[in-house]
Short mmCIF file of C-alpha atoms in Angstrom, two decimals:
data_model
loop_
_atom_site.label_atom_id
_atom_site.label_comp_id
_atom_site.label_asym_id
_atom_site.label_seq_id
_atom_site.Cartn_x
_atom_site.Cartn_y
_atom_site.Cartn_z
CA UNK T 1 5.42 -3.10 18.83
CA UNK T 2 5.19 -3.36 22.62
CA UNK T 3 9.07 -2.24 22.43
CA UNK T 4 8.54 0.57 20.01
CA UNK T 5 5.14 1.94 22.58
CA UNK T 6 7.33 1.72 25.77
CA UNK T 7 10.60 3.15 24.80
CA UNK T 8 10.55 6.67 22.87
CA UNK T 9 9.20 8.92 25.41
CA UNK T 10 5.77 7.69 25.25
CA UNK T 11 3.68 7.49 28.61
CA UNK T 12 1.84 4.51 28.34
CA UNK T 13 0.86 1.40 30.39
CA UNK T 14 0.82 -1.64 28.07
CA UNK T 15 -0.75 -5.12 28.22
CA UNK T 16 0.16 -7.76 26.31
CA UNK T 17 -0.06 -11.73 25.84
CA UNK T 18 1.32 -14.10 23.70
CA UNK T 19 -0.43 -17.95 23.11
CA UNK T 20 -1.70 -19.48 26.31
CA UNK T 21 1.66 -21.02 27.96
CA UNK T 22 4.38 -18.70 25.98
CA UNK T 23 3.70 -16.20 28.68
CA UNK T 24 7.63 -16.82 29.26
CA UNK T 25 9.23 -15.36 26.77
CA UNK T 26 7.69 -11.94 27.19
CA UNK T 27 7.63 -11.45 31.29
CA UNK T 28 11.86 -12.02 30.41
CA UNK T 29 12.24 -9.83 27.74
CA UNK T 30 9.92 -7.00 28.97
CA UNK T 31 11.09 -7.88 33.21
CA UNK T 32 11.52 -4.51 35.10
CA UNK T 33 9.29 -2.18 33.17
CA UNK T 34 6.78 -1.21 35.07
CA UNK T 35 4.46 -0.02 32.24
CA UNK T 36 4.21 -3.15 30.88
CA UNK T 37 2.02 -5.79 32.27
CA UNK T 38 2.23 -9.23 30.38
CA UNK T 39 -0.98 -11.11 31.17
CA UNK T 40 -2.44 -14.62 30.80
CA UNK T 41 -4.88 -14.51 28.40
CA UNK T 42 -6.75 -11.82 25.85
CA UNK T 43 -9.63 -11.90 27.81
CA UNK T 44 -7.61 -10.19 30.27
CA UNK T 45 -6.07 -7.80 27.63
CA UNK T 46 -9.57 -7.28 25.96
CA UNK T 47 -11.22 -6.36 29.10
CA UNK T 48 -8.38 -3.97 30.21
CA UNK T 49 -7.26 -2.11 27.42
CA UNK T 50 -8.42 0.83 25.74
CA UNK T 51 -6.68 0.40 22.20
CA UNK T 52 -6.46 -3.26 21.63
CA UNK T 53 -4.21 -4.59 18.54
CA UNK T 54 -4.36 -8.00 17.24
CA UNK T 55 -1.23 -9.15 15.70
CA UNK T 56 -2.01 -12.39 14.71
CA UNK T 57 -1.48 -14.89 11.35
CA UNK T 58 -4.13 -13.92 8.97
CA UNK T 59 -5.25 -16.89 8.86
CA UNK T 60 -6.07 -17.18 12.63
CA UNK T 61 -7.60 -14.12 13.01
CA UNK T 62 -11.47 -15.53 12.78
CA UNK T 63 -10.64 -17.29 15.29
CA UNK T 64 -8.67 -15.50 17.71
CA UNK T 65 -11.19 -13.13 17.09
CA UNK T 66 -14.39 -15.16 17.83
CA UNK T 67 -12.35 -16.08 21.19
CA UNK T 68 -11.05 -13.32 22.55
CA UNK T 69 -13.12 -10.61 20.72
CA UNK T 70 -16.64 -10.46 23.20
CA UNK T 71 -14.36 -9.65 26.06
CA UNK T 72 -13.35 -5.98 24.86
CA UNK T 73 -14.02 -3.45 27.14
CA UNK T 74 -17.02 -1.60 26.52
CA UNK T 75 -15.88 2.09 24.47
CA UNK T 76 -12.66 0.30 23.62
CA UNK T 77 -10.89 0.65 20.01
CA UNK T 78 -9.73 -2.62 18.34
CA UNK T 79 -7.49 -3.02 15.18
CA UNK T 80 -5.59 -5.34 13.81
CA UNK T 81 -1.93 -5.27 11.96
CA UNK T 82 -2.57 -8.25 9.31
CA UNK T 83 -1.29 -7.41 5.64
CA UNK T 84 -5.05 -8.61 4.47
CA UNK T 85 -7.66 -6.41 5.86
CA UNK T 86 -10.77 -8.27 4.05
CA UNK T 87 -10.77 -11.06 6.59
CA UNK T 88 -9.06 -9.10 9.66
CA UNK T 89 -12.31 -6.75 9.79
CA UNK T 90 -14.89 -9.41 8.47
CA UNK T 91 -13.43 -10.98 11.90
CA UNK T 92 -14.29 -7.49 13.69
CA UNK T 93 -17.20 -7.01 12.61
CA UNK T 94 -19.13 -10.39 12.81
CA UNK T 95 -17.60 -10.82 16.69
CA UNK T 96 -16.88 -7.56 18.13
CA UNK T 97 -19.71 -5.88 20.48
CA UNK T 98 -21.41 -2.98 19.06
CA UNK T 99 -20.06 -0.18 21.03
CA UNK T 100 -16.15 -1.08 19.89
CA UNK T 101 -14.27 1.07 17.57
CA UNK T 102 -13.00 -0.38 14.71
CA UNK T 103 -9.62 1.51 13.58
CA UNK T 104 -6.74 -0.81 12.02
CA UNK T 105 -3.14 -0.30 10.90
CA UNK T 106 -0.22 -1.88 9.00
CA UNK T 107 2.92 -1.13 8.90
CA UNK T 108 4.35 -1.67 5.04
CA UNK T 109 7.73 -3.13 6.34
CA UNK T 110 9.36 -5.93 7.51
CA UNK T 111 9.99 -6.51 10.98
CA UNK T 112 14.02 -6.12 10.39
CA UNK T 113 13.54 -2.53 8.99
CA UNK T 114 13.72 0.71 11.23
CA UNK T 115 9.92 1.93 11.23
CA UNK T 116 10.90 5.79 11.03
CA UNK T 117 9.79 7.50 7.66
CA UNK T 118 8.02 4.25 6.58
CA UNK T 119 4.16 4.37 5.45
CA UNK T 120 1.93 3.33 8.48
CA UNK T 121 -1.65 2.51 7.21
CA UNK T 122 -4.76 3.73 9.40
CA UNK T 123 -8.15 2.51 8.63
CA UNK T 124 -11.15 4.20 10.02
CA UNK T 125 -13.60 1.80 9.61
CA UNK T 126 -15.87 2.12 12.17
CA UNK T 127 -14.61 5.38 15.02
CA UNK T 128 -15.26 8.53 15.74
CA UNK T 129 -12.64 11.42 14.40
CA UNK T 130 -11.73 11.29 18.24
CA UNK T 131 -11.22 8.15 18.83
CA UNK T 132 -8.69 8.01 15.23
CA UNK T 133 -7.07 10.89 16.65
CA UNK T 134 -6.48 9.13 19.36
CA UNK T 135 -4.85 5.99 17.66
CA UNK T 136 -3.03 8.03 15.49
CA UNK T 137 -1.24 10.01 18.33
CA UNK T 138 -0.55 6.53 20.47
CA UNK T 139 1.39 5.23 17.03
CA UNK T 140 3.36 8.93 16.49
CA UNK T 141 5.91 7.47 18.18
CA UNK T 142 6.59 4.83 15.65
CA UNK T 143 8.09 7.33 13.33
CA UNK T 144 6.44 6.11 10.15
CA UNK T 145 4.57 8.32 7.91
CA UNK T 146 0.84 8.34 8.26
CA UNK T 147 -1.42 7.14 5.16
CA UNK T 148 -5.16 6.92 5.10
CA UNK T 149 -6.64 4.27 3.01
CA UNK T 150 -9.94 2.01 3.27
CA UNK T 151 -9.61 -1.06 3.97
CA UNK T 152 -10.17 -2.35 0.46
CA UNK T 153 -7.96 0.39 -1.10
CA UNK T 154 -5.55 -1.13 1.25
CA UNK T 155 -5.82 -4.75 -0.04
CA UNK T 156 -5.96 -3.43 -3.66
CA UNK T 157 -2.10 -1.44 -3.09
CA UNK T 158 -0.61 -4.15 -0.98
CA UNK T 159 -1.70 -6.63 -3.26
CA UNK T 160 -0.23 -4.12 -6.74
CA UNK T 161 2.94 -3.92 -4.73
CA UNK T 162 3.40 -6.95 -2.33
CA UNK T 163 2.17 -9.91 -4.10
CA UNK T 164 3.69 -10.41 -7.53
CA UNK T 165 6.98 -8.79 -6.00
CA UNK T 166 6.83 -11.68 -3.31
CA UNK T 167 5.83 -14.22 -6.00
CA UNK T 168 8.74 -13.57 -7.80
CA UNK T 169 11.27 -14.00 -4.95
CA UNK T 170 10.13 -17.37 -4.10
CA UNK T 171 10.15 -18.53 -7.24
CA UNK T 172 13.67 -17.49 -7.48
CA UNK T 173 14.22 -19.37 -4.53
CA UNK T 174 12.40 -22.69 -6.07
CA UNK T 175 14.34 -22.04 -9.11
CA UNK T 176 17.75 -22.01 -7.12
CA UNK T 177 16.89 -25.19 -4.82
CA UNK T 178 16.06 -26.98 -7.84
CA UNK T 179 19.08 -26.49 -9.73
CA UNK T 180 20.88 -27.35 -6.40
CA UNK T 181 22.32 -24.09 -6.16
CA UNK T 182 24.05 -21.45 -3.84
CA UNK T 183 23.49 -18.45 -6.48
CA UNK T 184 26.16 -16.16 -4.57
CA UNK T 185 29.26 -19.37 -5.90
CA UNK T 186 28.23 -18.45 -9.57
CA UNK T 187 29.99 -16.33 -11.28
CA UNK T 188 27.45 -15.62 -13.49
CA UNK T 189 25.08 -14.79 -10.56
CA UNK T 190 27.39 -12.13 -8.77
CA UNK T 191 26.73 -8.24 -9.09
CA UNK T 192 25.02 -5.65 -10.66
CA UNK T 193 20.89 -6.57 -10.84
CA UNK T 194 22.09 -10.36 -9.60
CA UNK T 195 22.73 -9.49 -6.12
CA UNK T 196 19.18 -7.33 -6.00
CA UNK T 197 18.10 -11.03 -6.79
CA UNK T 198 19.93 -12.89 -4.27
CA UNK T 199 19.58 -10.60 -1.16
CA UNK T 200 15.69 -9.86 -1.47
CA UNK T 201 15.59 -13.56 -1.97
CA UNK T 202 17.31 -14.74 1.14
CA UNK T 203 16.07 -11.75 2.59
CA UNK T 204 11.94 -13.11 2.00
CA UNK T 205 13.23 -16.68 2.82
CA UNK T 206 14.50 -15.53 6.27
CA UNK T 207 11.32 -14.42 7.63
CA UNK T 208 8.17 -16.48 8.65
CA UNK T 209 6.18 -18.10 6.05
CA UNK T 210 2.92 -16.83 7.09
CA UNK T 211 3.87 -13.39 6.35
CA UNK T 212 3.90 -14.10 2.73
CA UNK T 213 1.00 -16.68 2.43
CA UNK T 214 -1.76 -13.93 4.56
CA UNK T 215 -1.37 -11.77 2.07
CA UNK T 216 -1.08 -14.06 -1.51
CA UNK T 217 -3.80 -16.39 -0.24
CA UNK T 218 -6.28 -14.02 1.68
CA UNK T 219 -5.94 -10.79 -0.24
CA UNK T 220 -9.23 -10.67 -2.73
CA UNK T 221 -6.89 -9.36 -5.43
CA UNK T 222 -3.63 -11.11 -5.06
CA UNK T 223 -4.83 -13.97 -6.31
CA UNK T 224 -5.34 -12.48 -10.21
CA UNK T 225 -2.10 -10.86 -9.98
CA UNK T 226 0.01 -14.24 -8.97
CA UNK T 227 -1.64 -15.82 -12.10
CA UNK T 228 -0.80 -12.92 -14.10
CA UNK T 229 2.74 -12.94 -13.11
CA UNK T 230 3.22 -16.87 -13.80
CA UNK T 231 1.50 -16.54 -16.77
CA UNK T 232 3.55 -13.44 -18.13
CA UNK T 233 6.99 -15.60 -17.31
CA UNK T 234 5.44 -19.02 -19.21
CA UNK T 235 4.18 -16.76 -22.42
CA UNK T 236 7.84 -15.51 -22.46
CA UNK T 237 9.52 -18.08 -21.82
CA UNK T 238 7.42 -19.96 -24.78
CA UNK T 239 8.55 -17.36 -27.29
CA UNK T 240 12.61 -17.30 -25.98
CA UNK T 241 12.61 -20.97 -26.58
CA UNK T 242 11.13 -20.69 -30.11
CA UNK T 243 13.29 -18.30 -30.67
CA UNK T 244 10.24 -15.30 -31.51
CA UNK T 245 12.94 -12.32 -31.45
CA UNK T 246 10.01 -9.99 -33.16
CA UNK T 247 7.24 -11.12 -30.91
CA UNK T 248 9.26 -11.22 -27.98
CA UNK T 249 10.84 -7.98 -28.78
CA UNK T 250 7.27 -5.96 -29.41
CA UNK T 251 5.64 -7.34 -26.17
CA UNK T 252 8.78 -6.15 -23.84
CA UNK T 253 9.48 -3.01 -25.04
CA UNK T 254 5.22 -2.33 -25.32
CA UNK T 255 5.20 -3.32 -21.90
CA UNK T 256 7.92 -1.02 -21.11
CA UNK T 257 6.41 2.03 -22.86
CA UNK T 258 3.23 1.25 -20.91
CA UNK T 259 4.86 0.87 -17.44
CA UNK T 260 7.95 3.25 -17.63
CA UNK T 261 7.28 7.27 -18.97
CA UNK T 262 8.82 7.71 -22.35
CA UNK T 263 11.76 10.57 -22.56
CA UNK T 264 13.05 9.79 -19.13
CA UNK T 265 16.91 10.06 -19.22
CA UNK T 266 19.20 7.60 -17.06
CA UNK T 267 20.25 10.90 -14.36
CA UNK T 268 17.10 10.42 -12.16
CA UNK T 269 17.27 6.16 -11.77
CA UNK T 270 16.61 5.11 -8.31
CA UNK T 271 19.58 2.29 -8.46
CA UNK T 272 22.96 2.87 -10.77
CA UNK T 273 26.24 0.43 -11.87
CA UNK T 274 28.14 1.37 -8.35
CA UNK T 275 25.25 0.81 -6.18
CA UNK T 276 24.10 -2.04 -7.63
CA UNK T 277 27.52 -4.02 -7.25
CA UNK T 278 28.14 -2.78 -4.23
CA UNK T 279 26.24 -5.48 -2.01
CA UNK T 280 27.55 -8.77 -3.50
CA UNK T 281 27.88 -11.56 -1.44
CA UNK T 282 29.97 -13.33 -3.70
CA UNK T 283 33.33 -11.90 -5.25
CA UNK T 284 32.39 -9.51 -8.53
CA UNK T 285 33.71 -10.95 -11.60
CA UNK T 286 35.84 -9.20 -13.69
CA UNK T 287 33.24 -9.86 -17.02
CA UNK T 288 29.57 -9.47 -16.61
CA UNK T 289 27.89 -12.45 -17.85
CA UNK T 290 24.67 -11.22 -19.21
CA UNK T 291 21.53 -12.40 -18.59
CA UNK T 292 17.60 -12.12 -20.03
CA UNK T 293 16.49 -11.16 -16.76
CA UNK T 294 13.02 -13.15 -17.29
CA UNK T 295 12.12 -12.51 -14.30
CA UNK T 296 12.31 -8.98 -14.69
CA UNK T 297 10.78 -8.86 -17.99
CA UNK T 298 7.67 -10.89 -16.43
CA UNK T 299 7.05 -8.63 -13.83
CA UNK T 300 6.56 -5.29 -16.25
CA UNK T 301 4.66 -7.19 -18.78
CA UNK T 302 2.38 -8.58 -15.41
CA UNK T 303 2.18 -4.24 -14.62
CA UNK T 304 1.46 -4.14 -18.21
CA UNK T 305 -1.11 -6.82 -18.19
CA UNK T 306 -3.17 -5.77 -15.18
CA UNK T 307 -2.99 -1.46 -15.85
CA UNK T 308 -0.52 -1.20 -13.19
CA UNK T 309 1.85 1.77 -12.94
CA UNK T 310 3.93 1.03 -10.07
CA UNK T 311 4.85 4.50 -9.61
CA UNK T 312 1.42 5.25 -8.45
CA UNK T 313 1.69 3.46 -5.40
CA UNK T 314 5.15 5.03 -4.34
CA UNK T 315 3.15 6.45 -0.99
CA UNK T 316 2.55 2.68 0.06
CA UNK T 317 5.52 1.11 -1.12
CA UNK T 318 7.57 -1.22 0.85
CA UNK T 319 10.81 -0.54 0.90
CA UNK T 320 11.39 -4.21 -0.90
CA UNK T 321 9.17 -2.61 -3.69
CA UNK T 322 11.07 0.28 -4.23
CA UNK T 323 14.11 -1.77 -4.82
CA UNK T 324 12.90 -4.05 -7.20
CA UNK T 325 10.88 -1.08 -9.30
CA UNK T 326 14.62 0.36 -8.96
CA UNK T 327 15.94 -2.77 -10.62
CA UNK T 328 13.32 -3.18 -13.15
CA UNK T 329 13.59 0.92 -14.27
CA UNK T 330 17.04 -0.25 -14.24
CA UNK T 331 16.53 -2.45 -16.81
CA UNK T 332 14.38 -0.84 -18.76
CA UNK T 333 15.37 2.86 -18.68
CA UNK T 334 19.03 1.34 -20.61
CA UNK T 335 17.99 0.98 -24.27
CA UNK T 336 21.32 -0.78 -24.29
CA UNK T 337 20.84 -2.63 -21.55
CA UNK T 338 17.61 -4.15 -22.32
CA UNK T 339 18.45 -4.84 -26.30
CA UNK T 340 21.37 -6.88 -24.48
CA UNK T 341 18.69 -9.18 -22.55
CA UNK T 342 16.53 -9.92 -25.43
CA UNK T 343 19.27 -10.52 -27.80
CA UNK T 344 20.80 -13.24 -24.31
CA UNK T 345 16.76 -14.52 -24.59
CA UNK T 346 17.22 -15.80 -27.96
CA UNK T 347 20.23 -16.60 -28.64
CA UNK T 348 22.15 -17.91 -25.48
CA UNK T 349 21.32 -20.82 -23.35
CA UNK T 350 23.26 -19.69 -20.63
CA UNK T 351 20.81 -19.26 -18.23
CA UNK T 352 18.35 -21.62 -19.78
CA UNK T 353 17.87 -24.30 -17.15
CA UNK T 354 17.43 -21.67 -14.58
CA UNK T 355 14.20 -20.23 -16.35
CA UNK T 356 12.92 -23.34 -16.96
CA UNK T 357 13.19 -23.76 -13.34
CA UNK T 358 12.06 -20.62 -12.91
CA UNK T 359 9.18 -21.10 -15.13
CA UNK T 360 7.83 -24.25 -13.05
CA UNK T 361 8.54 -22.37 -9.97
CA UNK T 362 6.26 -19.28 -10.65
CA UNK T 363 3.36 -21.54 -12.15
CA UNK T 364 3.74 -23.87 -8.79
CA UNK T 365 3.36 -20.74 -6.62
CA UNK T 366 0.68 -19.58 -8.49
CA UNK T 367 -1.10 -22.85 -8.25
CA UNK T 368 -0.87 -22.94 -4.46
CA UNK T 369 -2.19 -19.53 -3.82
CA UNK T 370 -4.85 -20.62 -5.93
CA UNK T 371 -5.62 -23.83 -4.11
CA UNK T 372 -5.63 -21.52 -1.10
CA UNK T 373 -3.65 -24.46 0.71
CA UNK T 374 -1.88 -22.79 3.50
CA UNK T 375 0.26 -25.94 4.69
CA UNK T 376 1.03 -26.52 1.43
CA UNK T 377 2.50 -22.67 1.09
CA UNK T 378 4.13 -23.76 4.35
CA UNK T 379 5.74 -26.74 3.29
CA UNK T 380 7.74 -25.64 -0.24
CA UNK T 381 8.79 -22.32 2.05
CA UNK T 382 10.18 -24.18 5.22
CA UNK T 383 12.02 -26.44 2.82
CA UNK T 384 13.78 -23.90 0.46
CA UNK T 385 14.09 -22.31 3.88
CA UNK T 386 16.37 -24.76 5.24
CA UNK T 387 18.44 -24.82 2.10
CA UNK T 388 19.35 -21.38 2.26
CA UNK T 389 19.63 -20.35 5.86
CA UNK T 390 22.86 -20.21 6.55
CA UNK T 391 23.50 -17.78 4.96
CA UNK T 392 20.87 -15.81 6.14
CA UNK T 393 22.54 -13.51 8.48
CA UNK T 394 25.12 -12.46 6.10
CA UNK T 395 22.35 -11.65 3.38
CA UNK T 396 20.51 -9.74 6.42
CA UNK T 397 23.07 -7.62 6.84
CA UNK T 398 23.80 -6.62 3.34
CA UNK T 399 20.05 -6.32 2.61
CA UNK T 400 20.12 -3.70 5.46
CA UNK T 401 22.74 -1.81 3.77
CA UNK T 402 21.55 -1.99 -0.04
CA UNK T 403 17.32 -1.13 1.14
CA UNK T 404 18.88 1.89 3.61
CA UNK T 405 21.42 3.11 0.21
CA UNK T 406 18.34 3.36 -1.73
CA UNK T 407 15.59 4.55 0.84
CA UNK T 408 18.40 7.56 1.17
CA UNK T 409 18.03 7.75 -2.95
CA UNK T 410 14.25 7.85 -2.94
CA UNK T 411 13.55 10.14 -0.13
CA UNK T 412 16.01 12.90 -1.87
CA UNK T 413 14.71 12.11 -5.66
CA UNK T 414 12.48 15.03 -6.74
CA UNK T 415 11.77 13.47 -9.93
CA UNK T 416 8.42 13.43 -11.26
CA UNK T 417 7.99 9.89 -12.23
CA UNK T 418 4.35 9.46 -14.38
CA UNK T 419 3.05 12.03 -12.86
CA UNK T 420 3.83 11.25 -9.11
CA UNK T 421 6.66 12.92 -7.64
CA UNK T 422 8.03 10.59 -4.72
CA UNK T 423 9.49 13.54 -2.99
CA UNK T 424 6.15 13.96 -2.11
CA UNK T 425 5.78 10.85 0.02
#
C-alpha cells in the first residue's frame, strides 16, 4: 500500500511502522524517498497522520487498536483493510476518540494481483461526505473500482463469495496431503477443470494463513456457510456411495436450475475447453479421465442451500471467485458434461479415496472455524503448506496467467447473467 500511495503520481507524505523492532525492513525497502517517513511506533503514526490505515491480522486488531488507537490526531480519519469488518470497527468504535472519522476499505484481491480495475470497498461509517471524498481521492490512485457497501453488507458478500470458495481449496489441499499426493504427477488430475483445482489451491496455500482464518473465523456469516458447504459434500458423498443415482441426480441438477438461469447456451461461458487446459502444470493427457467433480457439485448445492446466486455479487467478486463460478457454470452449463459426472459418481471408484479424503477434509475445516481456534487453523495450513511449497512459484506464475485470461473474459462479457450484467461492473 505504502508502494502503491508513493509511486503513481500521487503527492503525498507517508508514515508508516511495522511491529516494534521490524523497523528494518521498511527504512531498506522504502531508503531514499523522501515522502516516506518510517517511524517507531503507531503512536507516532497516530498522532501524525491525517488518514490512518490499520493493516493488521483480524484477529489483532482489538488490540492494536486499544494500543495505538487514543493517540490519533484529533480530526484525523482511521480505517482499517481487514476482510472482517464486524470486529475491525467494533475495535474503532469502543477505542477511538470521539472526534475521529471512521471510513474503512478492502481491497477484494490478493496481494499478488495488479489492483487496477479490481473492486475497492469504502465504508462510511462514521465521516462527513468531505472527509469520504477525501479518502476516496487519496486511494484513486490504486486503480481499483470504487464500491460502497456498509460494513455488514460487506461481511455478508465477502463471506457469499470468499468463504465457502476458500473452504473448498483447503480442503482440496487436506485431501491431497492425505493421499500423499502431488496432484499435478496424476494423470488423472491434469487439465481441463483439474488444473482450476490445482493452481487456486497452491495458489491459497502460498499466502499467509491469517488471511484465510480473519475472514472464516471472524466473519458473523461465514461460519453458516462453511457448515453448509461440508455438509452439502458429506450428504453427497452419502448418496454416491450408496449408489442413489435418482436422488443424487434430482438434488444436482435442482441445485443447478436454482443457481444457474435456465436457457443459457454454452457461447457466453466465462471459461471454455482451450482455456481451461491451457495452464497445466503437469503434461495434458491424451484421454480425459473423468471425474464427479464433488467438490464442484457441493459448492452449487451449498448456493442452493443458503439462496445464493453468485452472480449477484459479480461487483464484489474476487478475481479467485470469478474463476471458480467460471468452473462451476462450466460444469453445469454442459448437459453432457454434467450427466458424465453423475454417471463417474455412481458408478466409478476412480476418484473414490480422494472424496473420502475430501469429505473428512471439508467437515475438519468446518469444525475448526467453528471452534473458532485460530492456532489450530494455523497449524493444519502451515503443514499442508510445507508439503506443497515448492512448487509454489511455478503455480504463482500460471495462476497469474489463467486469473488475468479470464479477468480479460469477464470485463468484455456483456451477458446478462440472472439478471446482472457483469459488463456493468
Amino acid at each position: 500500500m505504502v508502494d502503491l500511495l508513493t509511486s503513481r503520481s500521487v503527492v503525498l507524505r507517508v508514515n508508516a511502522c511495522d511491529k516494534p523492532g521490524s523497523e528494518g525492513p521498511l527504512e531498506e525497502e522504502f531508503a531514499g524517498r523522501s515522502n516516506v517517513q518510517i517511524l517507531q511506533n503507531g503512536h507516532l503514526v497516530s498522532r501524525s497522520s491525517d488518514l490512518i490505515i490499520y493493516s493488521v491480522e483480524a484477529a489483532d486488531m482489538d488490540k492494536v487498536v486499544a494500543l495505538y488507537g487514543p493517540s490519533t490526531k484529533q480530526g484525523a480519519i482511521v480505517g482499517g483493510q481487514t476482510s472482517c469488518k464486524a470486529p475491525e470497527i467494533a475495535a474503532f468504535e469502543k477505542h477511538l476518540p470521539h472526534d475521529v472519522e471512521i471510513v474503512t476499505i478492502h481491497s477484494l484481491h490478493g496481494p499478488k494481483v495488479d489492483p487496477g480495475g479490481q473492486p475497492l470497498v469504502f465504508i462510511k461509517h462514521r465521516a462527513s461526505e468531505k472527509s469520504f471524498a477525501f479518502v476516496k481521492k487519496i486511494l484513486h490512485c490504486f486503480g481499483s473500482k470504487p464500491v460502497h457497501l456498509t460494513a455488514e453488507q460487506h461481511d455478508r458478500i465477502t463471506a457469499d463469495t470468499q468463504a465457502v470458495l476458500h473452504a473448498a481449496f483447503l480442503s482440496m489441499g487436506t485431501a491431497w496431503r492425505a493421499n500423499n499426493q502431488f496432484p499435478w504427477e496424476i494423470n488423472r488430475y491434469v487439465g481441463g477443470i483439474e488444473n482450476v483445482k490445482i493452481n487456486v489451491t497452491l495458489r491459497i496455500y502460498s499466502n499467509k494463513w491469517h488471511v484465510y482464518a480473519g475472514l472464516a473465523i471472524l466473519n458473523p456469516w461465514a461460519k453458516k456457510q462453511i457448515r453448509q458447504y461440508a455438509e452439502s459434500v458429506t450428504e453427497l458423498f452419502k448418496l454416491m456411495l450408496g449408489g442413489h443415482r435418482e436422488e443424487l441426480q434430482q438434488r444436482v441438477k435442482t441445485a443447478g436450475a436454482a443457481v444457474f438461469k435456465s436457457g443459457q447456451g454454452e457461447d457466453d461461458l466465462l471459461l471454455r475447453d482451450e482455456v481451461l487446459d491451457r495452464f497445466s502444470l503437469g503434461k495434458v493427457p491424451q484421454e480425459r479421465t473423468p471425474n464427479n467433480h464433488l467438490s464442484l457439485l457441493a459448492m452449487v448445492d451449498c448456493w442452493w442451500k443458503l439462496g445464493i446466486v453468485p452472480y449477484d455479487h459479480m461487483i464484489c467478486s474476487t478475481p479467485l471467485f470469478r474463476l471458480w463460478l467460471g468452473v462451476t457454470e462450466y460444469l453445469f452449463r454442459k448437459p453432457d458434461l454434467l450427466d458424465e459426472v453423475i454417471n463417474v459418481a455412481i458408478e466409478d471408484n476412480t476418484f473414490r479415496s480422494d472424496d473420502l479424503e475430501f469429505t473428512f477434509a471439508a467437515r475438519g475445516w468446518s469444525d475448526c472455524v467453528s471452534f473458532g481456534d485460530f492456532e489450530s487453523y494455523r497449524d493444519r495450513f502451515e503443514s499442508i503448506q510445507a508439503y506443497f511449497a515448492p512448487r509454489f512459484p511455478e503455480a504463482t506464475r500460471v495462476g497469474n496467467e489463467m486469473i488475468k485470461t479470464i479477468l480479460d473474459k469477464t470485463k468484455k462479457d456483456t451477458t446478462v447473467h440472472n439478471g446482472v450484467s457483469t459488463s456493468d461492473h
